[in-house]
Amino acid sequence: GHVLRKVDTGVVVTTLGGTATTSGFNDATGLLAKFATPTGAALINSDADLLIADSVNHCVRRVVIGSKSASTYAGSITQVSGFTDGPTPNARFNTPHGIATTAADVAFVTEAGNHAVRKILADQSVVTIAGTGAAGLANADGVLSQFSSPRGIMLDAAEYLLIADKG
């Protein structure tokens, strides 16, 4: 499906946005919001908001948990893929997949389509921190390294990024 859901400790399931049978793109609230294959999620703003890797829409979306309001956080609102750093809405992603965040609300996103790891700063500007944009498996510094469709990502206690690379 194309749905964001919350499960509380009492095992009550609540839909935050999207619909199971219809993909699409719409910055809206609740069931009116549309997503296309959301694949990764991480909390920001003291756990009040959720960042979503909206893979097929080639962007990162923000959902305010309390109001269920969805908006584009980084990347294009026109669902155009690309490999461009810069401020939103000029930045472009290609199939963002995983997402991890710091306490300072900096997000790290793996991109399966660009074979890269991107950083979204608190001002919502996007910077490539690893990967050349071409598939490969090269260990090197930052943008000289290569990934092959990286998917999962997490930040450990020492703030090292751990990345699952499909290879």
mmCIF file of N, CA and C in Angstrom, residues 26-123:
data_model
loop_
_atom_site.group_PDB
_atom_site.id
_atom_site.type_symbol
_atom_site.label_atom_id
_atom_site.label_comp_id
_atom_site.label_asym_id
_atom_site.label_seq_id
_atom_site.Cartn_x
_atom_site.Cartn_y
_atom_site.Cartn_z
ATOM 1 N N ASN A 26 0.099 14.137 -3.016
ATOM 2 C CA ASN A 26 -0.750 15.233 -2.576
ATOM 3 C C ASN A 26 -0.321 15.649 -1.175
ATOM 4 N N ASP A 27 0.112 16.911 -1.033
ATOM 5 C CA ASP A 27 0.382 17.476 0.276
ATOM 6 C C ASP A 27 -0.960 17.875 0.861
ATOM 7 N N ALA A 28 -1.430 17.114 1.848
ATOM 8 C CA ALA A 28 -2.758 17.326 2.430
ATOM 9 C C ALA A 28 -2.781 16.689 3.811
ATOM 10 N N THR A 29 -3.957 16.535 4.366
ATOM 11 C CA THR A 29 -4.121 15.979 5.702
ATOM 12 C C THR A 29 -4.819 14.627 5.644
ATOM 13 N N GLY A 30 -4.295 13.693 6.453
ATOM 14 C CA GLY A 30 -4.924 12.384 6.622
ATOM 15 C C GLY A 30 -5.087 11.602 5.343
ATOM 16 N N LEU A 31 -6.303 11.099 5.120
ATOM 17 C CA LEU A 31 -6.571 10.262 3.957
ATOM 18 C C LEU A 31 -6.470 11.021 2.638
ATOM 19 N N LEU A 32 -6.491 12.348 2.670
ATOM 20 C CA LEU A 32 -6.351 13.136 1.444
ATOM 21 C C LEU A 32 -4.895 13.220 0.983
ATOM 22 N N ALA A 33 -3.960 12.987 1.906
ATOM 23 C CA ALA A 33 -2.539 12.957 1.535
ATOM 24 C C ALA A 33 -2.290 11.715 0.691
ATOM 25 N N LYS A 34 -1.431 11.848 -0.301
ATOM 26 C CA LYS A 34 -1.098 10.714 -1.168
ATOM 27 C C LYS A 34 0.409 10.493 -1.159
ATOM 28 N N PHE A 35 0.791 9.221 -1.148
ATOM 29 C CA PHE A 35 2.186 8.800 -1.180
ATOM 30 C C PHE A 35 2.328 7.736 -2.254
ATOM 31 N N ALA A 36 3.563 7.525 -2.720
ATOM 32 C CA ALA A 36 3.819 6.475 -3.708
ATOM 33 C C ALA A 36 5.011 5.655 -3.234
ATOM 34 N N THR A 37 4.710 4.542 -2.617
ATOM 35 C CA THR A 37 5.689 3.617 -2.061
ATOM 36 C C THR A 37 6.571 4.281 -1.002
ATOM 37 N N PRO A 38 5.987 4.673 0.126
ATOM 38 C CA PRO A 38 6.799 5.184 1.226
ATOM 39 C C PRO A 38 7.644 4.043 1.798
ATOM 40 N N THR A 39 8.949 4.251 1.939
ATOM 41 C CA THR A 39 9.834 3.152 2.319
ATOM 42 C C THR A 39 10.619 3.357 3.599
ATOM 43 N N GLY A 40 10.819 4.581 4.026
ATOM 44 C CA GLY A 40 11.594 4.821 5.235
ATOM 45 C C GLY A 40 10.948 5.905 6.061
ATOM 46 N N ALA A 41 11.169 5.858 7.375
ATOM 47 C CA ALA A 41 10.577 6.849 8.264
ATOM 48 C C ALA A 41 11.509 7.115 9.436
ATOM 49 N N ALA A 42 11.531 8.368 9.902
ATOM 50 C CA ALA A 42 12.312 8.755 11.079
ATOM 51 C C ALA A 42 11.665 9.976 11.719
ATOM 52 N N LEU A 43 11.815 10.100 13.022
ATOM 53 C CA LEU A 43 11.215 11.209 13.762
ATOM 54 C C LEU A 43 12.125 12.437 13.798
ATOM 55 N N ILE A 44 11.515 13.630 13.781
ATOM 56 C CA ILE A 44 12.228 14.897 13.992
ATOM 57 C C ILE A 44 11.381 15.770 14.909
ATOM 58 N N ASN A 45 11.910 16.956 15.232
ATOM 59 C CA ASN A 45 11.183 17.930 16.064
ATOM 60 C C ASN A 45 10.700 17.317 17.368
ATOM 61 N N SER A 46 11.638 16.736 18.120
ATOM 62 C CA SER A 46 11.312 16.115 19.412
ATOM 63 C C SER A 46 10.188 15.099 19.277
ATOM 64 N N ASP A 47 10.234 14.312 18.216
ATOM 65 C CA ASP A 47 9.287 13.231 17.948
ATOM 66 C C ASP A 47 7.872 13.699 17.605
ATOM 67 N N ALA A 48 7.709 14.968 17.245
ATOM 68 C CA ALA A 48 6.379 15.469 16.884
ATOM 69 C C ALA A 48 6.082 15.277 15.401
ATOM 70 N N ASP A 49 7.127 15.159 14.576
ATOM 71 C CA ASP A 49 6.957 15.030 13.132
ATOM 72 C C ASP A 49 7.671 13.779 12.635
ATOM 73 N N LEU A 50 7.193 13.288 11.518
ATOM 74 C CA LEU A 50 7.751 12.105 10.891
ATOM 75 C C LEU A 50 8.260 12.486 9.504
ATOM 76 N N LEU A 51 9.497 12.115 9.188
ATOM 77 C CA LEU A 51 10.006 12.279 7.827
ATOM 78 C C LEU A 51 9.849 10.955 7.111
ATOM 79 N N ILE A 52 9.379 11.002 5.874
ATOM 80 C CA ILE A 52 9.085 9.812 5.076
ATOM 81 C C ILE A 52 9.870 9.855 3.776
ATOM 82 N N ALA A 53 10.578 8.773 3.453
ATOM 83 C CA ALA A 53 11.182 8.625 2.135
ATOM 84 C C ALA A 53 10.071 8.170 1.196
ATOM 85 N N ASP A 54 9.600 9.070 0.353
ATOM 86 C CA ASP A 54 8.506 8.796 -0.580
ATOM 87 C C ASP A 54 9.140 8.404 -1.914
ATOM 88 N N SER A 55 9.453 7.128 -2.043
ATOM 89 C CA SER A 55 10.338 6.632 -3.106
ATOM 90 C C SER A 55 9.931 6.987 -4.520
ATOM 91 N N VAL A 56 8.719 6.644 -4.913
ATOM 92 C CA VAL A 56 8.315 6.833 -6.302
ATOM 93 C C VAL A 56 8.063 8.311 -6.608
ATOM 94 N N ASN A 57 7.774 9.108 -5.585
ATOM 95 C CA ASN A 57 7.616 10.552 -5.780
ATOM 96 C C ASN A 57 8.951 11.294 -5.724
ATOM 97 N N HIS A 58 10.031 10.592 -5.443
ATOM 98 C CA HIS A 58 11.390 11.149 -5.466
ATOM 99 C C HIS A 58 11.550 12.348 -4.533
ATOM 100 N N CYS A 59 11.005 12.218 -3.319
ATOM 101 C CA CYS A 59 11.137 13.317 -2.360
ATOM 102 C C CYS A 59 11.054 12.791 -0.938
ATOM 103 N N VAL A 60 11.325 13.673 0.007
ATOM 104 C CA VAL A 60 11.149 13.370 1.423
ATOM 105 C C VAL A 60 9.978 14.206 1.907
ATOM 106 N N ARG A 61 9.029 13.560 2.563
ATOM 107 C CA ARG A 61 7.822 14.232 3.028
ATOM 108 C C ARG A 61 7.842 14.325 4.544
ATOM 109 N N ARG A 62 7.154 15.304 5.063
ATOM 110 C CA ARG A 62 7.027 15.501 6.508
ATOM 111 C C ARG A 62 5.558 15.327 6.876
ATOM 112 N N VAL A 63 5.297 14.559 7.928
ATOM 113 C CA VAL A 63 3.952 14.395 8.451
ATOM 114 C C VAL A 63 3.959 14.863 9.905
ATOM 115 N N VAL A 64 3.118 15.848 10.208
ATOM 116 C CA VAL A 64 2.934 16.285 11.587
ATOM 117 C C VAL A 64 2.019 15.250 12.240
ATOM 118 N N ILE A 65 2.547 14.538 13.210
ATOM 119 C CA ILE A 65 1.817 13.396 13.763
ATOM 120 C C ILE A 65 0.481 13.818 14.375
ATOM 121 N N GLY A 66 0.454 14.900 15.114
ATOM 122 C CA GLY A 66 -0.780 15.326 15.784
ATOM 123 C C GLY A 66 -1.905 15.685 14.831
ATOM 124 N N SER A 67 -1.581 16.423 13.763
ATOM 125 C CA SER A 67 -2.614 16.874 12.826
ATOM 126 C C SER A 67 -2.745 15.983 11.594
ATOM 127 N N LYS A 68 -1.789 15.065 11.398
ATOM 128 C CA LYS A 68 -1.738 14.180 10.225
ATOM 129 C C LYS A 68 -1.548 14.957 8.917
ATOM 130 N N SER A 69 -0.967 16.141 9.020
ATOM 131 C CA SER A 69 -0.746 16.989 7.852
ATOM 132 C C SER A 69 0.558 16.600 7.158
ATOM 133 N N ALA A 70 0.493 16.331 5.853
ATOM 134 C CA ALA A 70 1.666 15.939 5.062
ATOM 135 C C ALA A 70 2.099 17.082 4.160
ATOM 136 N N SER A 71 3.420 17.292 4.070
ATOM 137 C CA SER A 71 3.965 18.311 3.173
ATOM 138 C C SER A 71 5.310 17.833 2.648
ATOM 139 N N THR A 72 5.769 18.432 1.561
ATOM 140 C CA THR A 72 7.067 18.093 1.005
ATOM 141 C C THR A 72 8.136 18.775 1.836
ATOM 142 N N TYR A 73 9.087 17.988 2.341
ATOM 143 C CA TYR A 73 10.159 18.499 3.201
ATOM 144 C C TYR A 73 11.421 18.790 2.400
ATOM 145 N N ALA A 74 11.764 17.908 1.473
ATOM 146 C CA ALA A 74 12.958 18.097 0.638
ATOM 147 C C ALA A 74 12.744 17.404 -0.700
ATOM 148 N N GLY A 75 13.228 18.041 -1.746
ATOM 149 C CA GLY A 75 13.060 17.494 -3.079
ATOM 150 C C GLY A 75 11.944 18.193 -3.829
ATOM 151 N N SER A 76 11.672 17.693 -4.987
ATOM 152 C CA SER A 76 10.736 18.312 -5.914
ATOM 153 C C SER A 76 9.289 18.006 -5.566
ATOM 154 N N ILE A 77 8.420 18.991 -5.744
ATOM 155 C CA ILE A 77 6.983 18.745 -5.596
ATOM 156 C C ILE A 77 6.370 18.308 -6.923
ATOM 157 N N THR A 78 7.202 18.166 -7.957
ATOM 158 C CA THR A 78 6.701 17.754 -9.274
ATOM 159 C C THR A 78 7.025 16.295 -9.587
ATOM 160 N N GLN A 79 7.522 15.553 -8.612
ATOM 161 C CA GLN A 79 7.866 14.139 -8.751
ATOM 162 C C GLN A 79 8.900 13.875 -9.836
ATOM 163 N N VAL A 80 9.784 14.852 -10.071
ATOM 164 C CA VAL A 80 10.849 14.705 -11.060
ATOM 165 C C VAL A 80 12.098 14.193 -10.357
ATOM 166 N N SER A 81 12.660 13.087 -10.839
ATOM 167 C CA SER A 81 13.874 12.551 -10.229
ATOM 168 C C SER A 81 15.092 13.304 -10.742
ATOM 169 N N GLY A 82 16.184 13.187 -9.990
ATOM 170 C CA GLY A 82 17.434 13.821 -10.383
ATOM 171 C C GLY A 82 18.472 13.617 -9.312
ATOM 172 N N PHE A 83 19.605 14.271 -9.493
ATOM 173 C CA PHE A 83 20.728 14.154 -8.547
ATOM 174 C C PHE A 83 21.311 15.548 -8.361
ATOM 175 N N THR A 84 20.542 16.409 -7.689
ATOM 176 C CA THR A 84 20.916 17.809 -7.526
ATOM 177 C C THR A 84 20.904 18.182 -6.050
ATOM 178 N N ASP A 85 22.010 18.741 -5.579
ATOM 179 C CA ASP A 85 22.073 19.285 -4.225
ATOM 180 C C ASP A 85 21.541 20.709 -4.241
ATOM 181 N N GLY A 86 21.201 21.219 -3.059
ATOM 182 C CA GLY A 86 20.762 22.605 -2.949
ATOM 183 C C GLY A 86 19.548 22.735 -2.071
ATOM 184 N N PRO A 87 18.971 23.923 -2.064
ATOM 185 C CA PRO A 87 17.790 24.151 -1.227
ATOM 186 C C PRO A 87 16.551 23.493 -1.831
ATOM 187 N N THR A 88 15.604 23.173 -0.968
ATOM 188 C CA THR A 88 14.304 22.718 -1.448
ATOM 189 C C THR A 88 13.607 23.940 -2.005
ATOM 190 N N PRO A 89 12.967 23.902 -3.142
ATOM 191 C CA PRO A 89 12.598 22.747 -3.948
ATOM 192 C C PRO A 89 13.559 22.448 -5.105
ATOM 193 N N ASN A 90 14.746 23.049 -5.130
ATOM 194 C CA ASN A 90 15.684 22.804 -6.227
ATOM 195 C C ASN A 90 16.364 21.442 -6.140
ATOM 196 N N ALA A 91 16.508 20.899 -4.937
ATOM 197 C CA ALA A 91 17.165 19.604 -4.760
ATOM 198 C C ALA A 91 16.335 18.507 -5.425
ATOM 199 N N ARG A 92 17.026 17.499 -5.932
ATOM 200 C CA ARG A 92 16.354 16.375 -6.584
ATOM 201 C C ARG A 92 16.877 15.062 -6.006
ATOM 202 N N PHE A 93 15.968 14.115 -5.835
ATOM 203 C CA PHE A 93 16.282 12.765 -5.389
ATOM 204 C C PHE A 93 15.865 11.782 -6.475
ATOM 205 N N ASN A 94 16.422 10.563 -6.395
ATOM 206 C CA ASN A 94 15.999 9.485 -7.276
ATOM 207 C C ASN A 94 15.800 8.237 -6.422
ATOM 208 N N THR A 95 14.564 7.958 -6.102
ATOM 209 C CA THR A 95 14.156 6.811 -5.308
ATOM 210 C C THR A 95 14.802 6.808 -3.916
ATOM 211 N N PRO A 96 14.472 7.827 -3.106
ATOM 212 C CA PRO A 96 14.952 7.790 -1.717
ATOM 213 C C PRO A 96 14.359 6.572 -1.023
ATOM 214 N N HIS A 97 15.152 5.952 -0.166
ATOM 215 C CA HIS A 97 14.690 4.685 0.410
ATOM 216 C C HIS A 97 14.693 4.669 1.925
ATOM 217 N N GLY A 98 15.847 4.844 2.542
ATOM 218 C CA GLY A 98 15.943 4.815 3.997
ATOM 219 C C GLY A 98 16.176 6.207 4.536
ATOM 220 N N ILE A 99 15.875 6.401 5.832
ATOM 221 C CA ILE A 99 16.060 7.717 6.428
ATOM 222 C C ILE A 99 16.396 7.554 7.911
ATOM 223 N N ALA A 100 17.337 8.366 8.375
ATOM 224 C CA ALA A 100 17.723 8.403 9.788
ATOM 225 C C ALA A 100 17.921 9.866 10.169
ATOM 226 N N THR A 101 17.680 10.203 11.432
ATOM 227 C CA THR A 101 17.787 11.592 11.867
ATOM 228 C C THR A 101 18.616 11.713 13.142
ATOM 229 N N THR A 102 19.163 12.919 13.348
ATOM 230 C CA THR A 102 19.900 13.238 14.571
ATOM 231 C C THR A 102 18.987 14.034 15.504
ATOM 232 N N ALA A 103 19.448 14.230 16.735
ATOM 233 C CA ALA A 103 18.700 15.044 17.703
ATOM 234 C C ALA A 103 18.610 16.500 17.246
ATOM 235 N N ALA A 104 19.531 16.925 16.376
ATOM 236 C CA ALA A 104 19.536 18.298 15.852
ATOM 237 C C ALA A 104 18.681 18.420 14.585
ATOM 238 N N ASP A 105 17.873 17.416 14.291
ATOM 239 C CA ASP A 105 16.964 17.408 13.136
ATOM 240 C C ASP A 105 17.678 17.446 11.791
ATOM 241 N N VAL A 106 18.862 16.854 11.733
ATOM 242 C CA VAL A 106 19.542 16.628 10.463
ATOM 243 C C VAL A 106 19.145 15.232 10.005
ATOM 244 N N ALA A 107 18.772 15.093 8.742
ATOM 245 C CA ALA A 107 18.340 13.796 8.216
ATOM 246 C C ALA A 107 19.367 13.261 7.228
ATOM 247 N N PHE A 108 19.509 11.946 7.202
ATOM 248 C CA PHE A 108 20.357 11.252 6.238
ATOM 249 C C PHE A 108 19.464 10.303 5.454
ATOM 250 N N VAL A 109 19.594 10.325 4.132
ATOM 251 C CA VAL A 109 18.705 9.563 3.258
ATOM 252 C C VAL A 109 19.535 8.708 2.312
ATOM 253 N N THR A 110 19.188 7.426 2.213
ATOM 254 C CA THR A 110 19.804 6.578 1.191
ATOM 255 C C THR A 110 18.955 6.685 -0.069
ATOM 256 N N GLU A 111 19.630 6.692 -1.196
ATOM 257 C CA GLU A 111 18.938 6.790 -2.481
ATOM 258 C C GLU A 111 19.297 5.603 -3.355
ATOM 259 N N ALA A 112 18.337 4.746 -3.583
ATOM 260 C CA ALA A 112 18.576 3.573 -4.413
ATOM 261 C C ALA A 112 18.855 3.967 -5.859
ATOM 262 N N GLY A 113 18.153 4.964 -6.371
ATOM 263 C CA GLY A 113 18.311 5.360 -7.773
ATOM 264 C C GLY A 113 19.592 6.108 -8.075
ATOM 265 N N ASN A 114 20.095 6.886 -7.121
ATOM 266 C CA ASN A 114 21.345 7.635 -7.320
ATOM 267 C C ASN A 114 22.543 6.957 -6.677
ATOM 268 N N HIS A 115 22.329 5.818 -6.012
ATOM 269 C CA HIS A 115 23.416 5.066 -5.383
ATOM 270 C C HIS A 115 24.221 5.977 -4.463
ATOM 271 N N ALA A 116 23.513 6.726 -3.618
ATOM 272 C CA ALA A 116 24.174 7.747 -2.808
ATOM 273 C C ALA A 116 23.536 7.868 -1.430
ATOM 274 N N VAL A 117 24.234 8.604 -0.568
ATOM 275 C CA VAL A 117 23.710 8.987 0.736
ATOM 276 C C VAL A 117 23.668 10.508 0.756
ATOM 277 N N ARG A 118 22.507 11.045 1.093
ATOM 278 C CA ARG A 118 22.315 12.499 1.089
ATOM 279 C C ARG A 118 22.019 12.978 2.501
ATOM 280 N N LYS A 119 22.366 14.210 2.759
ATOM 281 C CA LYS A 119 22.144 14.829 4.062
ATOM 282 C C LYS A 119 21.190 16.000 3.865
ATOM 283 N N ILE A 120 20.141 16.057 4.699
ATOM 284 C CA ILE A 120 19.212 17.182 4.672
ATOM 285 C C ILE A 120 19.449 17.977 5.948
ATOM 286 N N LEU A 121 19.910 19.201 5.783
ATOM 287 C CA LEU A 121 20.193 20.059 6.921
ATOM 288 C C LEU A 121 18.899 20.611 7.513
ATOM 289 N N ALA A 122 18.990 21.206 8.690
ATOM 290 C CA ALA A 122 17.801 21.737 9.365
ATOM 291 C C ALA A 122 17.092 22.802 8.524
ATOM 292 N N ASP A 123 17.836 23.500 7.626
ATOM 293 C CA ASP A 123 17.192 24.498 6.750
ATOM 294 C C ASP A 123 16.599 23.864 5.495
#
